[in-house]
Amino acid sequence: MLTMKRKKEVSMKKNKTLTKASALSMALVLTLGSVGTLDVCADENVNDKVYVTMNVPYSDFYKAYNVTDAAVWEVEEGIDAVSTATTGKFAQTTGLANGTYNDGKYIKGVTIPVALDSNEYEAIKDYANKTDKEDYFFSALESKPSYYSEVEIAEGKLVFDKFANAEYDNPNFTVKGYSTSSRYGDYQISLGGFSPAKKITVSEEQVLENANVYGVILKTTDNDACGMTVLENLWLATRLSDIEVAFSTKNGKGLTGRGNRGKYYQFDINGKTLSSVDVITNYGVFTINKFANGENVANTLKLDKYYEGDLSALSATISNDSDVLSIKGLPTDFENVKVSINGLCTDAEVVDGKVKLDKAPVDGTNYTVNISSSNYANISLTVATPVSEAQVADLNKWIAKAKAVANYAENEELKKQVENAESAKTDKNATSVTAANAIKSLMSAVKKNYEKFEVVAALNGKKLKVELTGAEVSKLENATYSLTYKEGRMTTTLASGVLDKDTVEIDAEPVLETEYTLTIVSDNYQDVSVAVVAKEAINDENKDDNKDENKDDNKNDNKDENKDVDKKDNTSNKTETKKDDKKDNTKTDVAKEENKNAVKVGDKVTVGGVIYKVTDVNKKIVEAVGLAKKNAKSVKIAASVKVGKDKFKVTAVANKAFFKSKLTKVTIGANVVTIGKQAFAKSKKLKTVIVKSKNIKKVLAKAFAGTSKKIKVKVPAKKLKTYKKLFKKGAVKASKVVK
């Protein structure tokens, strides 16, 4: 939703003054002290108006609309802002935080087009010297906007007027998607017709492009007017078809933002009725007064009422050896109570404080118990099974392994994890989730002290083959494997099982040419993960042993038939046979030698100081996997390299290939398609990356994280726009990608 185009021209001209005559020009030039000049759009026909975009605090913005409440509060002394959003989501004022500005810690408000009288502009023109993170910073507009906020100065303060109402015939907007199940608020709705992709669909015939939504106001039949703020309430994820609005109320679920960022802002709106929703945009203010709840469309929407009594006695318990949930402290005035637990039961009845489950729960899982009634909004509880005997055994095993680590007495991290593990065994409030987390953390701490091994894997059909370097499969304790893949933001497991030999058959059919992540976990080595691409199954060729089933019979027959044959002929035949046998043996030896020298998946070659590994023999493909010399300062990743007698294309830079290297410069070859996860991460001195390839499709997470702050990635001119987006995923700022 980020605002109009900004234009700022800086020169070193000084000490110009704004004259009345220049204020009347359409391309007004105004002095900014020592900063220089600023081109500002002015309107000679309307009281010398000047148009700019300005950072307006939410508290000032919503005053114009007479809201009774807004999701803004004093986050620190003297600072009104929005605080429950994580900073990573609004580091850029685009995307999820579209149209806002922030100080690096809090979202402060919105950046909107405003109009000022030229005299008022004179009074605040020095605000242009502020930074773009400060309140009231402004920059020039090239033309008069269609909709804007009028600004006046009253008693030394800026006062902002509201945007004019939008003027479009028969807008087809509907509030829909009402829910009380959101984890971002006690209530959630969607604004039908308002897309996070910056589009407003007024009707099938009329779609407004480049639309910025600055604010949303929920109005009730009790004359409440509640101002919503970005990320606290407004969710602008472009994967959604409509903007979502989540909001909380007093006596609700008490939801909190992630990372212990406090409770979401609570409006005094419990059980009230929405009468309309105002959406403030750069196309004016739109009012929605149609509400869809299921298949019904009405002029209002009654919000479910949350129970306002004492729920401190409400509790529920489950066990891994029982298919019954026990519930206590349920208020007596709840009517038609039903209980649902994802994966365990749906709309089950409560009988004498018991709920029959479809199956027993699993250790190490938190279950959400949703309690619904006909007269109150749903109540949610989180339950887990108690710590199991098997978990206690695992805790004891890893505690013993931890204490057996060399220099355990000086290892503070390890001792802390052992302390947590001991607590998980003895704390009466601990659950199987507590124990599972303690086991996982302790295992991780212990394994940091174990040896590593390398793995090369091949997945042909359902056959998974692994080759280990630095360990043997037979020597791994309690080894297991898993094959996973990404589905959007989710990680899905294709197959998993025990790894007790070099080749195992998985129980699922992989998708050809799909990249999976193979993870091998054992009790005596560090965990290992490696990428493996699914290939076609290899069919074993039938081997002809050339043995005659009737060998003895034929031998006897031949003996009888040829008993009168001349001995000379027999001698001649024997000589010829020996020659033939010798030739055959020579051919066999050559074949064996050729097979011995054949290129295999996993073979490595070193060219120009870079180590390459074969990933596909048939397609003749390798990937760059590391440096031949750890202290290398500059390398070129080739377009292709020779492996054996053939030329292989270099199509990828492997995960962590140059992790923590001392490189200052690297050239990426013309055939590279993928740059792997953390490929160059923590190479602190890497300043220059020259990209020759025009075919890069993936730059994976943190590929360049932790490299020099002065890094420049030089790319082909025609790929600049595309590569800016790609390399951003690899932790390179768009401004660092140049042609």
Tab-separated table of C-alpha atoms in Angstrom, residues 140-339:
chain	number	residue	atom	x	y	z
A	140	ALA	CA	7.138	15.969	-2.819
A	141	LEU	CA	4.315	14.765	-5.055
A	142	GLU	CA	4.641	15.271	-8.807
A	143	SER	CA	0.934	15.939	-9.264
A	144	LYS	CA	-2.232	16.616	-7.314
A	145	PRO	CA	-3.651	13.351	-5.913
A	146	SER	CA	-7.306	12.437	-6.418
A	147	TYR	CA	-7.876	11.962	-2.684
A	148	TYR	CA	-5.892	13.368	0.210
A	149	SER	CA	-6.076	14.714	3.749
A	150	GLU	CA	-6.281	18.481	4.298
A	151	VAL	CA	-3.836	19.706	6.946
A	152	GLU	CA	-4.150	22.752	9.180
A	153	ILE	CA	-2.007	24.098	11.988
A	154	ALA	CA	-3.946	24.723	15.195
A	155	GLU	CA	-2.238	25.835	18.393
A	156	GLY	CA	1.099	24.804	16.956
A	157	LYS	CA	-0.020	21.267	16.059
A	158	LEU	CA	-0.866	19.624	12.746
A	159	VAL	CA	-4.530	18.670	12.406
A	160	PHE	CA	-5.489	16.246	9.636
A	161	ASP	CA	-8.891	16.104	7.961
A	162	LYS	CA	-10.429	12.871	6.686
A	163	PHE	CA	-10.302	11.664	3.094
A	164	ALA	CA	-13.376	12.381	0.985
A	165	ASN	CA	-15.870	9.569	0.381
A	166	ALA	CA	-15.221	7.468	-2.711
A	167	GLU	CA	-17.489	8.206	-5.656
A	168	TYR	CA	-18.196	4.968	-7.506
A	169	ASP	CA	-21.569	3.604	-8.555
A	170	ASN	CA	-22.963	0.410	-6.986
A	171	PRO	CA	-19.825	-0.933	-5.310
A	172	ASN	CA	-20.087	-4.660	-4.667
A	173	PHE	CA	-18.283	-5.103	-1.337
A	174	THR	CA	-19.077	-7.667	1.361
A	175	VAL	CA	-17.646	-8.464	4.773
A	176	LYS	CA	-17.155	-12.235	4.846
A	177	GLY	CA	-15.137	-15.036	6.432
A	178	TYR	CA	-16.360	-14.355	9.983
A	179	SER	CA	-14.611	-16.602	12.506
A	180	THR	CA	-13.769	-16.848	16.205
A	181	SER	CA	-11.029	-19.439	15.592
A	182	SER	CA	-8.212	-17.122	14.518
A	183	ARG	CA	-4.960	-17.118	16.470
A	184	TYR	CA	-4.506	-13.437	15.610
A	185	GLY	CA	-7.654	-12.197	17.330
A	186	ASP	CA	-10.888	-13.155	19.063
A	187	TYR	CA	-12.747	-12.297	15.851
A	188	GLN	CA	-11.679	-12.315	12.218
A	189	ILE	CA	-13.329	-11.062	9.032
A	190	SER	CA	-12.296	-10.556	5.390
A	191	LEU	CA	-12.967	-7.466	3.277
A	192	GLY	CA	-14.446	-8.870	0.077
A	193	GLY	CA	-13.365	-6.748	-2.898
A	194	PHE	CA	-10.183	-5.385	-1.294
A	195	SER	CA	-7.158	-7.385	-2.410
A	196	PRO	CA	-3.743	-7.301	-0.679
A	197	ALA	CA	-2.371	-7.217	-4.233
A	198	LYS	CA	-3.336	-3.505	-4.266
A	199	LYS	CA	-6.574	-3.929	-6.186
A	200	ILE	CA	-10.112	-2.821	-5.356
A	201	THR	CA	-12.843	-4.647	-7.268
A	202	VAL	CA	-15.731	-2.181	-7.298
A	203	SER	CA	-17.614	-4.392	-9.752
A	204	GLU	CA	-16.854	-6.948	-12.449
A	205	GLU	CA	-16.424	-4.090	-14.900
A	206	GLN	CA	-14.385	-1.793	-12.665
A	207	VAL	CA	-11.143	-2.741	-10.899
A	208	LEU	CA	-8.996	-0.023	-9.323
A	209	GLU	CA	-5.249	-0.658	-9.586
A	210	ASN	CA	-2.407	0.454	-7.283
A	211	ALA	CA	-4.825	0.798	-4.398
A	212	ASN	CA	-3.438	1.648	-0.968
A	213	VAL	CA	-5.466	0.863	2.156
A	214	TYR	CA	-4.465	3.251	4.944
A	215	GLY	CA	-6.985	2.317	7.600
A	216	VAL	CA	-10.142	0.367	8.466
A	217	ILE	CA	-12.844	1.430	10.935
A	218	LEU	CA	-15.348	-1.051	12.399
A	219	LYS	CA	-18.621	0.539	13.479
A	220	THR	CA	-21.270	-0.999	15.759
A	221	THR	CA	-24.938	-0.391	16.468
A	222	ASP	CA	-23.797	0.970	19.864
A	223	ASN	CA	-21.924	3.779	18.062
A	224	ASP	CA	-18.474	2.302	18.597
A	225	ALA	CA	-15.908	3.215	15.938
A	226	CYS	CA	-12.756	1.090	16.226
A	227	GLY	CA	-9.633	1.982	14.222
A	228	MET	CA	-7.585	-0.972	12.959
A	229	THR	CA	-3.809	-0.851	12.451
A	230	VAL	CA	-1.471	-2.765	10.126
A	231	LEU	CA	-0.133	-6.111	11.421
A	232	GLU	CA	-1.931	-5.635	14.743
A	233	ASN	CA	-5.263	-6.056	12.921
A	234	LEU	CA	-4.830	-5.764	9.146
A	235	TRP	CA	-3.214	-8.703	7.336
A	236	LEU	CA	-1.999	-7.715	3.857
A	237	ALA	CA	-0.401	-10.985	2.731
A	238	THR	CA	-0.571	-11.128	-1.063
A	239	ARG	CA	-1.286	-14.870	-0.995
A	240	LEU	CA	-4.772	-13.961	0.290
A	241	SER	CA	-7.601	-13.032	-2.048
A	242	ASP	CA	-8.993	-10.448	0.393
A	243	ILE	CA	-7.532	-8.342	3.191
A	244	GLU	CA	-8.115	-9.984	6.572
A	245	VAL	CA	-8.992	-8.090	9.747
A	246	ALA	CA	-8.433	-9.747	13.143
A	247	PHE	CA	-9.357	-7.982	16.377
A	248	SER	CA	-9.596	-8.862	20.050
A	249	THR	CA	-11.931	-7.940	22.876
A	250	LYS	CA	-11.928	-7.781	26.635
A	251	ASN	CA	-12.882	-11.149	28.180
A	252	GLY	CA	-11.740	-12.867	24.997
A	253	LYS	CA	-9.088	-15.547	24.582
A	254	GLY	CA	-6.237	-13.314	25.728
A	255	LEU	CA	-4.178	-14.016	22.611
A	256	THR	CA	-0.628	-12.709	22.413
A	257	GLY	CA	1.747	-11.826	19.611
A	258	ARG	CA	4.663	-14.118	18.855
A	259	GLY	CA	7.913	-13.799	20.736
A	260	ASN	CA	6.369	-12.658	24.046
A	261	ARG	CA	5.339	-9.356	22.499
A	262	GLY	CA	2.317	-8.943	24.743
A	263	LYS	CA	-1.412	-9.326	24.290
A	264	TYR	CA	-3.157	-8.062	21.199
A	265	TYR	CA	-4.996	-4.776	21.634
A	266	GLN	CA	-8.435	-5.346	23.184
A	267	PHE	CA	-11.487	-3.343	22.101
A	268	ASP	CA	-14.636	-3.024	24.214
A	269	ILE	CA	-16.642	-4.852	21.577
A	270	ASN	CA	-17.531	-8.227	23.153
A	271	GLY	CA	-20.772	-9.596	21.696
A	272	LYS	CA	-21.681	-6.356	19.919
A	273	THR	CA	-23.172	-5.969	16.430
A	274	LEU	CA	-21.196	-4.599	13.485
A	275	SER	CA	-23.218	-2.158	11.386
A	276	SER	CA	-20.620	-1.077	8.801
A	277	VAL	CA	-16.931	-1.092	7.908
A	278	ASP	CA	-15.171	1.988	6.496
A	279	VAL	CA	-12.072	1.394	4.363
A	280	ILE	CA	-9.796	4.432	3.897
A	281	THR	CA	-7.846	4.319	0.616
A	282	ASN	CA	-6.124	6.526	-1.942
A	283	TYR	CA	-9.382	6.217	-3.930
A	284	GLY	CA	-11.375	7.696	-1.058
A	285	VAL	CA	-13.362	6.182	1.808
A	286	PHE	CA	-15.505	3.142	0.950
A	287	THR	CA	-18.270	1.932	3.269
A	288	ILE	CA	-19.223	-1.757	3.441
A	289	ASN	CA	-22.644	-2.517	4.913
A	290	LYS	CA	-23.223	-6.063	3.710
A	291	PHE	CA	-22.173	-8.966	5.940
A	292	ALA	CA	-22.022	-12.596	4.855
A	293	ASN	CA	-22.189	-15.186	7.634
A	294	GLY	CA	-22.223	-18.597	6.010
A	295	GLU	CA	-24.822	-18.489	3.226
A	296	ASN	CA	-26.744	-15.620	4.830
A	297	VAL	CA	-26.140	-11.989	3.841
A	298	ALA	CA	-27.417	-9.270	6.177
A	299	ASN	CA	-26.982	-5.576	6.951
A	300	THR	CA	-25.349	-6.315	10.311
A	301	LEU	CA	-23.143	-8.953	11.927
A	302	LYS	CA	-23.663	-10.092	15.523
A	303	LEU	CA	-20.352	-10.955	17.155
A	304	ASP	CA	-20.313	-14.005	19.408
A	305	LYS	CA	-20.118	-13.094	23.071
A	306	TYR	CA	-17.216	-14.386	25.134
A	307	TYR	CA	-17.969	-15.643	28.639
A	308	GLU	CA	-17.294	-12.863	31.150
A	309	GLY	CA	-17.296	-15.012	34.297
A	310	ASP	CA	-14.421	-16.759	36.101
A	311	LEU	CA	-12.801	-19.537	34.059
A	312	SER	CA	-9.793	-20.101	36.316
A	313	ALA	CA	-11.135	-23.504	37.437
A	314	LEU	CA	-11.581	-24.802	33.880
A	315	SER	CA	-9.117	-27.594	33.043
A	316	ALA	CA	-8.800	-30.741	30.932
A	317	THR	CA	-6.542	-33.814	31.053
A	318	ILE	CA	-5.663	-36.633	28.644
A	319	SER	CA	-3.486	-39.750	28.756
A	320	ASN	CA	-1.685	-41.710	26.042
A	321	ASP	CA	-3.230	-44.993	27.227
A	322	SER	CA	-6.836	-43.758	27.255
A	323	ASP	CA	-9.376	-42.547	24.692
A	324	VAL	CA	-11.151	-40.320	27.224
A	325	LEU	CA	-10.659	-36.622	27.989
A	326	SER	CA	-11.591	-35.436	31.475
A	327	ILE	CA	-12.880	-31.878	31.864
A	328	LYS	CA	-13.473	-29.872	35.049
A	329	GLY	CA	-14.772	-26.393	35.931
A	330	LEU	CA	-17.111	-25.993	32.956
A	331	PRO	CA	-19.552	-23.100	33.684
A	332	THR	CA	-23.070	-24.381	34.399
A	333	ASP	CA	-24.761	-21.787	32.182
A	334	PHE	CA	-23.074	-23.082	29.014
A	335	GLU	CA	-25.796	-24.539	26.780
A	336	ASN	CA	-25.499	-27.395	24.254
A	337	VAL	CA	-21.795	-27.911	24.909
A	338	LYS	CA	-19.672	-29.712	22.287
A	339	VAL	CA	-15.956	-30.517	22.326
